């Protein structure tokens, strides 16, 4: 995991066969702006050489806060460091915990949607009834028949949907069953379960992990972990957990200004700081998640325990606040 403090952009230009070629690359450093610039210049030169040798190389990288182009680390403001655990402010203003080796998984609940089968059956019924009614009735009667058909089709769809939903577990129950099935096959694991506004957060307590381990991939797959989160972990070689509320859930409607990608120009820092102050004041009344339970054999690794305590304190997972 790399979360740099300093950033720069390097640019190289040449003329090739009468055309100007410009390649831009970002550079980073934890030491100084000069080192970040040297890194950017070296990456730009390397990209140019690969482009000239026939490689399929993009001429510039997108400026993104997190999960950007391959090879570009997390580009967020560093708020605090706790050993190798780093707290950053993400692109929409929330605080996030970044850890290289303590395993978090996000399991998002998908909103209930009308089953395809219900829609299909209702549509077939609607078409059949309209065709039959239209072919055997006067015009006025056919219109009335079509209206009645629509009503009947809607009722049928709702009944089928209700029956199917009763036959299924709630998203929370289904997710918990997946966790229990995983633990049945891995009795040496200890998992701490949190509720988030959109699902569950699961923290492994018994040991540390590298994001690229097969055990991590198996764990993510078994729990149905959010695929976007999985890609972020692989690209950035870290695990993440949001520590504060999403702004739009707590009445902060305007976006982080002057934009979420760090760093910002010095003259624009007061604008950003004013937004952050407003956001943090509103966020005081909310938690990012709430602790539900701990499952497994109870083994706790010291590093995981330290990250868990920091996470619980900063996310307010154990104080009973509403989650957002």
Coordinates of N, CA and C in Angstrom, one line a residue, residues 102 104 192 194 203 205 300 303-313:
X102 N -4.8 -5.7 7.3 CA -5.9 -6.1 8.1 C -7.2 -6.2 7.3
X104 N -10.6 -6.3 5.7 CA -12.0 -5.8 5.7 C -12.7 -6.3 4.5
X192 N -15.6 -10.1 12.8 CA -16.3 -9.1 13.5 C -17.3 -8.5 12.5
X194 N -20.2 -5.9 11.2 CA -20.8 -4.5 11.4 C -21.9 -4.3 10.4
X203 N -14.8 -7.8 9.4 CA -13.4 -7.6 9.8 C -12.8 -8.9 10.3
X205 N -10.2 -11.0 12.4 CA -9.4 -10.6 13.6 C -8.3 -11.6 13.9
X300 N -7.5 -13.5 18.3 CA -7.3 -12.1 17.9 C -5.8 -11.9 17.7
X303 N -2.1 -7.0 15.7 CA -2.2 -6.0 14.7 C -3.7 -5.7 14.3
X304 N -4.4 -6.8 14.1 CA -5.8 -6.7 13.8 C -6.6 -6.0 15.0
X305 N -6.2 -6.4 16.2 CA -6.9 -5.8 17.4 C -6.7 -4.3 17.4
X306 N -5.4 -3.9 17.1 CA -5.1 -2.4 17.1 C -5.9 -1.7 16.1
X307 N -6.0 -2.2 14.9 CA -6.7 -1.6 13.8 C -8.2 -1.6 14.1
X308 N -8.7 -2.7 14.7 CA -10.1 -2.8 15.1 C -10.5 -1.7 16.1
X309 N -9.6 -1.5 17.1 CA -9.9 -0.5 18.1 C -9.9 0.9 17.5
X310 N -9.0 1.2 16.6 CA -8.9 2.5 15.9 C -10.2 2.6 15.1
X311 N -10.5 1.6 14.3 CA -11.7 1.7 13.5 C -13.0 1.9 14.3
X312 N -13.2 1.2 15.4 CA -14.4 1.4 16.2 C -14.5 2.7 16.8
X313 N -13.3 3.3 17.2 CA -13.3 4.6 17.8 C -13.7 5.7 16.8

